[in-house]
XYZ file of C-alpha atoms in Angstrom:
627
model
C 99.551 120.587 69.360
C 95.868 121.885 69.781
C 93.416 120.890 72.522
C 91.571 118.584 70.241
C 94.385 116.355 68.375
C 93.240 113.644 66.168
C 95.477 111.577 64.207
C 96.319 108.554 66.376
C 94.658 105.094 65.734
C 96.549 104.000 69.085
C 97.510 105.688 72.280
C 99.662 103.842 74.889
C 99.768 105.557 78.392
C 103.062 104.617 80.104
C 106.469 103.775 78.885
C 107.962 100.911 80.755
C 108.380 97.574 79.667
C 104.856 96.789 78.701
C 104.382 100.233 77.162
C 107.376 100.336 75.012
C 106.433 96.823 73.554
C 102.708 98.034 73.075
C 103.697 101.112 71.229
C 106.433 99.614 69.126
C 104.068 96.661 68.257
C 101.397 99.367 67.071
C 103.695 101.378 65.077
C 105.379 98.593 63.331
C 101.957 97.398 62.438
C 101.359 100.573 60.529
C 99.218 102.318 63.119
C 99.922 105.981 64.138
C 100.737 105.762 67.695
C 101.106 107.944 70.625
C 103.395 106.835 73.561
C 102.514 109.128 76.549
C 104.864 108.908 79.583
C 105.012 111.066 82.768
C 108.924 111.446 82.073
C 110.999 111.235 78.957
C 113.936 110.565 80.667
C 112.822 107.204 82.414
C 111.909 105.195 79.353
C 111.982 101.669 80.196
C 113.295 102.302 83.780
C 114.110 99.080 85.688
C 113.196 100.244 89.144
C 113.938 97.037 90.851
C 116.697 94.489 89.916
C 118.952 95.135 86.926
C 118.025 91.740 85.356
C 116.252 90.116 82.833
C 114.956 86.505 82.484
C 114.947 83.888 84.987
C 113.184 80.623 85.182
C 109.793 80.921 83.501
C 110.585 84.547 82.897
C 113.328 83.720 80.367
C 110.682 81.825 78.236
C 108.556 84.804 78.110
C 111.309 87.143 76.625
C 112.254 84.550 74.262
C 108.642 84.416 73.099
C 108.385 88.204 72.772
C 111.548 88.094 70.782
C 109.932 85.270 68.593
C 106.779 87.587 67.954
C 108.771 90.583 66.852
C 108.979 92.361 70.283
C 112.022 94.238 71.410
C 113.227 93.247 75.033
C 115.608 90.269 73.945
C 117.297 92.506 71.647
C 117.665 95.508 73.947
C 118.921 93.045 76.559
C 121.711 91.903 74.207
C 122.713 95.536 73.588
C 122.883 96.430 77.355
C 123.923 93.163 79.104
C 126.971 92.884 81.392
C 126.382 89.191 82.269
C 124.364 86.255 80.801
C 123.974 82.874 81.865
C 121.718 79.606 81.298
C 120.055 78.741 84.409
C 119.454 75.135 85.374
C 121.670 73.936 82.746
C 122.232 70.473 84.520
C 118.469 70.027 84.508
C 116.183 69.093 81.629
C 115.469 71.543 78.741
C 111.937 72.434 79.881
C 113.166 74.225 82.965
C 116.244 75.962 81.462
C 116.269 79.504 80.949
C 118.547 82.646 80.190
C 119.195 85.180 82.790
C 120.993 88.375 81.999
C 122.485 91.287 84.120
C 121.973 94.682 82.257
C 123.277 97.934 82.536
C 120.469 99.732 83.617
C 121.212 102.973 81.955
C 122.214 101.361 78.951
C 119.038 99.532 78.628
C 116.752 102.782 78.878
C 118.928 104.786 76.515
C 119.149 101.854 73.957
C 115.095 101.283 74.391
C 114.588 105.392 74.029
C 116.748 105.253 70.841
C 114.499 102.347 69.335
C 111.318 104.248 70.404
C 112.599 107.705 68.980
C 113.734 105.991 65.593
C 110.597 104.016 65.239
C 108.214 105.402 62.132
C 104.723 105.781 63.020
C 105.633 106.497 66.588
C 105.064 109.835 68.657
C 106.658 110.038 72.134
C 105.427 112.684 74.280
C 105.410 113.812 77.980
C 102.229 114.174 80.000
C 100.026 112.744 82.724
C 96.872 111.404 81.634
C 94.048 111.817 83.752
C 91.028 110.827 81.856
C 89.980 108.106 79.586
C 87.353 109.131 76.876
C 84.548 106.735 76.233
C 81.125 106.313 74.973
C 79.027 103.262 74.736
C 80.423 102.734 71.295
C 83.999 102.430 72.775
C 87.198 104.386 73.716
C 87.628 107.703 72.234
C 90.942 108.934 73.481
C 92.424 110.433 76.439
C 92.964 114.017 78.110
C 96.018 115.070 80.093
C 96.439 116.975 83.315
C 97.195 120.216 81.123
C 93.808 119.573 79.328
C 95.046 118.357 76.062
C 92.974 115.874 74.234
C 94.313 113.176 72.267
C 91.838 111.133 70.292
C 92.333 107.473 69.247
C 90.574 104.458 68.026
C 92.383 102.229 70.920
C 94.011 103.064 74.085
C 96.462 100.807 76.028
C 96.995 101.463 79.641
C 100.607 100.431 80.729
C 100.916 102.716 84.074
C 102.600 99.957 86.012
C 102.788 101.251 89.837
C 101.743 104.776 89.084
C 98.125 104.420 89.929
C 97.797 106.168 93.266
C 101.122 105.046 93.873
C 102.564 105.557 97.548
C 105.781 104.859 98.957
C 106.602 103.659 102.253
C 110.166 103.676 104.247
C 109.666 103.018 107.750
C 107.395 105.791 109.524
C 107.693 108.084 106.372
C 104.985 107.653 103.400
C 104.468 109.982 100.611
C 102.898 109.817 97.057
C 104.870 108.480 94.143
C 104.945 106.407 90.923
C 108.368 105.286 91.658
C 111.097 106.887 93.818
C 111.363 110.331 92.602
C 108.381 110.403 90.337
C 104.887 111.469 90.308
C 102.145 109.136 90.755
C 99.181 109.131 88.478
C 96.362 110.137 90.840
C 93.323 110.981 88.371
C 93.617 107.982 86.235
C 92.044 105.563 88.904
C 89.127 107.633 89.250
C 88.707 107.878 85.552
C 88.721 103.983 85.406
C 86.140 103.769 88.168
C 83.825 106.154 86.498
C 83.950 103.779 83.468
C 82.619 100.959 85.674
C 85.935 99.213 86.414
C 86.819 97.658 89.932
C 90.329 98.273 91.093
C 92.247 96.849 94.370
C 95.578 97.571 95.547
C 99.011 95.491 95.562
C 102.497 96.205 97.057
C 105.799 95.796 95.999
C 109.410 96.545 97.439
C 112.762 96.832 96.484
C 116.155 96.653 98.452
C 118.820 99.229 99.371
C 121.656 99.811 96.807
C 125.094 100.165 98.221
C 128.546 101.523 97.277
C 130.883 98.958 95.408
C 133.629 100.564 96.713
C 132.570 99.867 100.488
C 132.169 96.105 99.963
C 134.726 93.733 101.044
C 134.677 91.152 98.010
C 137.234 89.046 99.661
C 134.510 87.790 101.782
C 131.920 87.152 99.035
C 131.634 84.116 96.390
C 131.794 85.245 92.886
C 128.887 84.274 90.421
C 130.152 84.751 86.967
C 128.554 84.657 83.599
C 128.940 81.751 81.087
C 131.970 81.202 79.525
C 130.570 81.008 75.786
C 127.701 83.481 76.310
C 124.410 83.179 74.418
C 122.406 85.846 72.768
C 118.925 86.361 74.212
C 117.367 87.301 71.138
C 117.587 84.225 68.295
C 117.845 86.945 65.900
C 121.595 88.214 67.153
C 124.726 86.308 66.662
C 126.610 85.193 69.673
C 129.091 87.713 70.972
C 131.707 87.490 73.430
C 130.933 90.456 75.934
C 133.253 91.838 78.690
C 131.211 90.170 81.452
C 130.958 91.430 85.025
C 130.440 88.942 87.940
C 127.806 88.977 90.545
C 128.517 88.086 94.118
C 126.968 85.962 96.895
C 126.953 86.381 100.610
C 124.354 85.083 103.265
C 122.637 86.752 106.095
C 123.590 85.070 109.554
C 122.364 85.240 113.102
C 123.641 88.778 113.525
C 121.590 89.915 110.440
C 118.570 88.355 111.747
C 118.889 89.598 115.419
C 118.931 93.383 114.106
C 115.810 92.533 112.289
C 114.165 90.910 115.430
C 115.039 93.756 117.627
C 113.733 96.509 115.085
C 110.764 94.206 113.811
C 108.058 96.720 115.509
C 109.371 99.424 113.062
C 108.452 97.412 110.176
C 105.813 98.689 108.006
C 104.133 95.323 107.872
C 104.063 95.341 111.675
C 103.093 98.803 112.161
C 100.109 98.637 109.765
C 101.502 101.033 107.373
C 101.270 98.352 104.629
C 98.462 96.222 104.599
C 98.173 95.201 100.990
C 99.755 91.952 99.683
C 102.957 91.678 97.895
C 104.718 89.059 96.059
C 105.158 85.904 98.318
C 108.057 84.376 95.973
C 110.198 87.708 96.914
C 109.624 88.426 100.366
C 111.445 91.352 102.286
C 114.010 90.180 104.861
C 111.771 91.475 107.661
C 109.190 89.045 106.200
C 111.601 85.843 105.969
C 112.766 86.466 109.639
C 109.252 86.372 110.800
C 108.212 83.526 108.357
C 111.137 81.372 108.891
C 112.524 81.685 112.440
C 114.443 78.616 112.446
C 116.156 79.347 109.051
C 119.965 80.221 110.221
C 120.683 82.023 106.622
C 119.275 83.314 103.561
C 121.250 84.122 100.266
C 121.902 87.666 99.324
C 123.168 88.156 95.626
C 125.045 91.560 95.200
C 124.651 92.514 91.446
C 126.304 95.442 89.469
C 123.729 98.160 88.399
C 125.918 98.958 85.396
C 129.370 99.562 83.894
C 129.600 103.406 85.003
C 128.239 103.269 88.255
C 129.363 102.223 91.790
C 125.658 101.099 92.813
C 125.288 97.267 93.689
C 121.827 95.762 94.273
C 121.377 93.648 97.148
C 118.896 90.994 96.039
C 117.614 89.251 99.223
C 117.885 92.084 101.479
C 114.526 93.992 100.354
C 113.072 96.150 103.109
C 111.147 99.191 103.661
C 112.523 99.668 107.445
C 113.595 102.875 108.554
C 116.869 103.896 106.664
C 119.006 103.785 109.968
C 117.617 100.077 110.487
C 118.491 99.095 106.790
C 122.005 100.444 107.429
C 122.443 97.987 110.491
C 120.873 94.861 108.647
C 123.287 95.466 105.545
C 126.340 96.032 107.945
C 125.509 92.952 109.742
C 125.772 90.721 106.956
C 129.205 89.302 105.644
C 131.196 91.272 103.338
C 128.921 94.223 103.827
C 130.295 95.209 107.229
C 131.513 98.494 105.707
C 128.901 99.064 102.936
C 127.483 102.424 102.556
C 123.894 102.800 101.491
C 123.385 104.936 98.012
C 119.691 104.331 97.803
C 117.486 102.999 100.588
C 114.874 100.218 99.869
C 111.325 100.950 100.065
C 107.886 99.592 99.665
C 105.321 100.970 97.057
C 101.340 100.505 97.389
C 99.453 101.127 93.973
C 96.084 100.604 92.288
C 95.810 97.364 90.172
C 92.902 96.540 87.455
C 91.543 93.350 88.535
C 92.205 91.165 85.407
C 89.162 89.119 85.264
C 87.536 92.318 83.799
C 89.501 91.575 80.674
C 89.061 89.397 77.439
C 91.844 87.002 76.545
C 92.807 89.673 74.117
C 93.807 92.096 76.993
C 90.721 94.171 75.895
C 88.296 95.433 78.683
C 85.021 93.768 78.660
C 83.479 96.993 79.675
C 84.799 99.520 77.117
C 85.579 98.441 73.476
C 89.066 99.437 72.320
C 90.533 99.824 75.782
C 93.386 97.518 76.740
C 95.414 97.250 79.685
C 98.996 95.458 80.155
C 101.762 95.205 82.691
C 101.941 95.703 86.523
C 98.281 97.391 86.192
C 97.005 93.905 85.600
C 98.408 92.630 88.905
C 101.712 91.249 87.570
C 105.073 91.620 88.588
C 108.395 91.599 86.632
C 109.661 93.219 83.445
C 109.358 90.169 81.643
C 105.515 89.501 82.378
C 105.170 93.116 81.561
C 106.537 93.213 78.095
C 104.950 90.038 77.181
C 101.319 91.478 78.035
C 102.459 95.088 76.389
C 103.244 93.317 73.194
C 99.947 91.196 72.995
C 97.891 94.423 74.079
C 99.768 96.442 71.375
C 99.274 94.003 68.732
C 95.343 93.732 69.544
C 95.048 97.326 69.879
C 96.278 97.917 66.312
C 94.101 94.946 65.082
C 91.182 96.669 66.888
C 91.733 99.889 65.210
C 92.092 98.234 61.815
C 88.877 96.410 62.365
C 90.584 93.130 62.452
C 90.071 89.956 64.931
C 92.519 89.901 67.914
C 95.487 87.686 68.124
C 95.253 85.085 70.925
C 97.857 82.598 72.215
C 96.619 79.945 74.175
C 98.186 77.876 76.891
C 99.434 75.143 74.482
C 101.129 77.615 72.175
C 103.066 79.881 74.802
C 103.912 80.952 78.177
C 102.454 83.999 77.049
C 99.182 82.316 76.658
C 99.502 80.612 80.053
C 99.964 84.035 81.582
C 97.215 85.801 79.835
C 94.896 82.729 80.739
C 95.755 82.626 84.132
C 95.236 86.461 84.738
C 91.715 86.605 83.275
C 90.706 82.950 84.474
C 92.030 83.020 88.159
C 91.532 85.285 90.970
C 95.014 86.949 92.112
C 95.764 87.254 95.958
C 99.307 88.378 95.124
C 101.239 89.990 92.356
C 101.672 87.395 89.648
C 104.751 85.827 88.739
C 105.514 83.296 85.723
C 107.233 79.854 86.838
C 107.595 76.933 84.613
C 105.251 75.009 86.809
C 102.348 77.167 85.695
C 102.741 75.773 82.105
C 101.317 72.107 81.822
C 102.973 71.921 78.178
C 106.345 73.000 79.460
C 108.277 70.526 77.594
C 106.895 71.890 74.290
C 106.981 75.358 75.429
C 110.889 75.714 75.940
C 113.161 78.849 75.873
C 115.149 77.081 73.222
C 112.489 76.609 70.570
C 110.428 79.827 70.999
C 111.463 80.914 67.474
C 110.372 77.827 65.802
C 107.036 77.830 67.657
C 105.903 81.492 67.393
C 107.913 83.201 64.318
C 105.124 82.137 61.713
C 102.839 84.050 63.927
C 104.920 86.872 64.115
C 105.300 87.235 60.394
C 101.409 86.719 59.937
C 101.146 89.761 62.429
C 103.702 92.049 60.367
C 106.340 92.105 63.047
C 108.953 89.563 61.886
C 110.408 89.984 58.392
C 110.364 87.245 55.486
C 114.194 87.151 55.843
C 113.798 86.475 59.434
C 111.236 83.746 59.042
C 113.084 82.155 56.085
C 116.107 81.775 58.521
C 113.762 79.960 60.971
C 112.236 77.874 58.406
C 115.706 76.812 57.128
C 116.540 75.746 60.755
C 113.438 73.770 61.168
C 114.183 71.892 58.072
C 117.748 71.216 58.973
C 116.591 69.747 62.184
C 113.852 67.551 60.677
C 116.246 66.311 57.862
C 119.042 65.478 60.365
C 116.576 63.811 62.948
C 115.540 61.578 60.175
C 119.289 60.597 59.129
C 119.853 59.566 62.561
C 116.874 57.400 62.485
C 117.945 55.501 59.381
C 121.695 55.362 60.128
C 122.719 52.108 61.997
C 125.880 51.274 64.148
C 126.704 47.789 64.210
C 127.666 45.362 66.972
C 131.348 45.330 66.364
C 134.011 44.820 68.784
C 135.169 48.513 68.256
C 131.554 49.756 68.639
C 131.169 48.341 72.060
C 134.717 49.456 73.160
C 133.478 53.088 72.105
C 130.289 52.317 74.174
C 132.185 51.115 77.164
C 134.418 54.295 77.251
C 131.198 56.356 78.111
C 129.787 53.479 80.316
C 127.158 52.708 77.933
C 126.006 49.173 77.688
C 127.137 47.140 74.566
C 124.867 46.326 71.702
C 124.164 42.989 70.291
C 122.188 43.723 67.205
C 122.160 46.856 64.914
C 120.866 49.953 66.463
C 119.846 53.433 65.027
C 121.753 56.419 65.916
C 118.667 57.865 67.083
C 117.908 55.157 69.315
C 121.487 55.348 70.694
C 121.005 59.104 71.250
C 118.052 58.465 73.612
C 120.553 56.633 76.280
C 120.934 59.166 78.980
C 124.706 58.943 78.890
C 125.104 59.206 74.958
C 125.192 63.198 74.030
C 124.969 64.923 70.752
C 128.260 65.809 70.845
C 129.808 62.152 71.306
C 127.820 61.270 68.231
C 128.773 63.951 66.464
C 132.563 63.717 67.376
C 133.002 59.830 67.325
C 130.180 58.424 64.866
C 128.620 61.342 62.584
C 131.070 63.609 60.952
C 128.157 65.215 58.926
C 126.832 66.677 61.924
C 129.981 68.882 62.556
C 128.739 70.869 59.834
C 125.523 72.031 61.816
C 125.225 74.767 64.381
C 125.049 74.421 67.998
C 121.346 75.496 68.354
C 120.373 73.067 65.599
C 122.447 70.119 67.113
C 120.492 71.164 70.516
C 117.009 70.730 68.842
C 117.954 67.378 67.363
C 119.160 66.249 70.524
C 116.107 67.432 72.712
C 113.746 66.100 69.856
C 115.163 62.715 69.961
C 115.841 61.935 73.639
C 112.468 63.318 74.659
C 110.451 61.870 71.717
C 108.035 60.000 73.901
C 107.470 62.721 76.213
C 106.930 65.166 73.550
C 104.358 62.963 71.717
C 102.404 62.423 75.215
C 102.213 66.191 75.571
C 100.834 66.478 71.939
C 98.234 64.248 72.572
C 97.346 66.054 75.828
C 97.249 69.101 73.756
C 94.875 67.799 71.320
C 92.366 67.031 74.249
C 92.736 70.321 75.598
C 92.195 72.114 71.925
C 88.955 69.994 71.864
C 87.724 71.882 74.954
C 89.101 75.023 73.769
C 87.279 74.717 70.381
C 83.790 74.328 72.231
C 83.174 78.148 72.595
C 80.629 79.590 74.809
C 78.298 82.341 73.888
C 79.057 85.718 75.344
C 75.415 86.643 76.375
C 74.839 83.584 78.422
C 72.759 84.419 81.607
C 74.604 82.231 83.943
C 72.930 83.192 87.014
C 69.681 81.494 85.742
C 71.151 78.374 84.756
C 69.718 75.332 86.426
C 71.721 72.739 87.866
C 74.830 74.688 88.503
C 76.123 75.769 91.871
C 75.566 79.355 93.148
C 79.293 79.571 93.721
C 79.855 78.489 89.953
C 77.216 80.544 88.494
C 78.671 83.817 90.065
C 82.215 83.034 88.845
C 80.971 82.236 85.473
C 78.958 85.416 85.373
C 81.937 87.534 86.380
C 84.763 86.047 84.266
C 82.453 84.936 81.095
C 84.735 82.416 79.858
C 85.105 82.186 75.898
C 85.376 78.432 76.023
C 84.550 75.190 77.969
C 88.152 74.615 78.227
C 88.525 77.972 80.208
C 85.367 77.456 82.344
C 86.916 74.468 83.487
C 89.984 76.305 84.833
C 87.774 78.624 86.930
C 88.296 78.199 90.652
C 84.752 76.877 91.876
C 83.430 75.302 88.826
C 83.256 71.620 89.524
C 83.293 68.660 87.107
C 79.800 68.295 87.766
C 79.050 72.150 87.156
C 81.067 71.635 83.739
C 78.891 68.588 82.809
C 75.719 70.688 83.114
C 77.377 73.619 81.200
C 78.209 71.102 78.468
C 74.481 70.176 78.154
C 73.582 73.797 78.166
C 76.038 74.492 75.276
C 74.538 71.381 73.305
C 71.227 72.310 73.585
C 71.878 76.222 72.563
C 73.929 74.766 69.448
C 70.978 72.778 68.303
C 68.930 75.489 68.860
C 70.774 78.058 66.826
C 71.051 75.368 64.138
């Protein structure tokens, strides 16, 4: 290709989980797309744990799937274990988590990328973003090649000025064994952007053959495994168990005796890492009275002996890592195959983004994934999908797609990033979503498939399947509301068999199902033969919709109030610093974030109700002047 190569509408820098979703979305929407990666052999690499999903994260993956993304489908192809977490709790906090074969995950995603029309894959290191006052123009690589485009998505993960630390040793790297992206940070700064630094870490991997499994607690997958993608049928997999052990006093003693050599004590690492996933050194320092910490031992694949030690993350010197591992029950003879390490990297402060993930400073430039201060493959994939969609729409002159907090966990993720300050890498939790009873993992297809079809990422056939499912749910919920059971002796005897109180007057089956002890399977097996014709996923939706009807209605009412605030759009050229009656702190934060609505303004830390009232008065005056 020549040194001045036009022909692309969208360029994506980085082929991790964010970059793959961004490039696939753009190409599937019909845009000629270039996916540039430092290493063609590391497409969709999982540098940390070999898993997809989890509480909050599984919801994101299901939403990516419902919108037409690839992560859930690729997980189904490569999983070695899958289970529903929190299955004994309410549906709002249940989620899928799958262990994957890491190499299979990479190879399957690479097949998809290589087979995707409109998508070109190329190895290279981006060094510069080309831009003019009108917007982004393309990129330049280390070898001097210039690729022109209408939109660019930067999805570089931990590669910007990446630095790996193991004990007293440190060296530049984007991930272990890979070059960092040194020059791209400088290019972003020249364009006027502010970057900061975060750190992440990973535990050592040990040889499966050196583990004493007799001392471990097996952690199997579900007996009847679900699929991560709702577009895939359930399939019986040859599942591989994970295992559980715990650290003990001996483990903690080894850490304490060598804590002076920990990079967090020597000062080799001074940046913030993920608080919810601390290293074993940090746990021992922060929780000195805790007698033990869980360690999950997870297989990295079917054709490898490497086992991942979730819970023993550390960047201590390698010889100390060996002592820590071998002081843990079941791992006394464990041999480290890869040491744990910490990595520091530049990240793009996300307050510089619009909610479309387009930068405020440069039109047509988008960022997605760990570069935006998040952690996790799932958060990266969700951002990548939205950035890819909106880069393609920008290239075609169309308005962006924006999901708000009432529509999806993806909306919560992006709104949090662009509205709230980060002091550590962001991770999704169900507690972050105020409408989580409506934004469940089990109904992502019902919520978002129509949007996916409008974008052009979901087929008519797939949408028709979802709409048939929706209709089946509604029809059968109504049938249960209309059907009655009578207060006969047989009926009350049946209810007594499940410790349910008797009835003295006719009762609808829907009202009966609202009783905590009454399940949809009980109603199906003992009272409603016609329910037996329905699939499990439809029965699940019928049961949730009826059992939680009052709570769901309450959240719908809350969403209507939320939407009234979101619908009150703020002009983007407001001179916040000159507004009277608003505190200095609020003016500065409003000027920096430039919220798109009163709703977003209300979620900015430091903007008080009094500030919001004055902002509302200003908006009313502005609207009168405009009219």
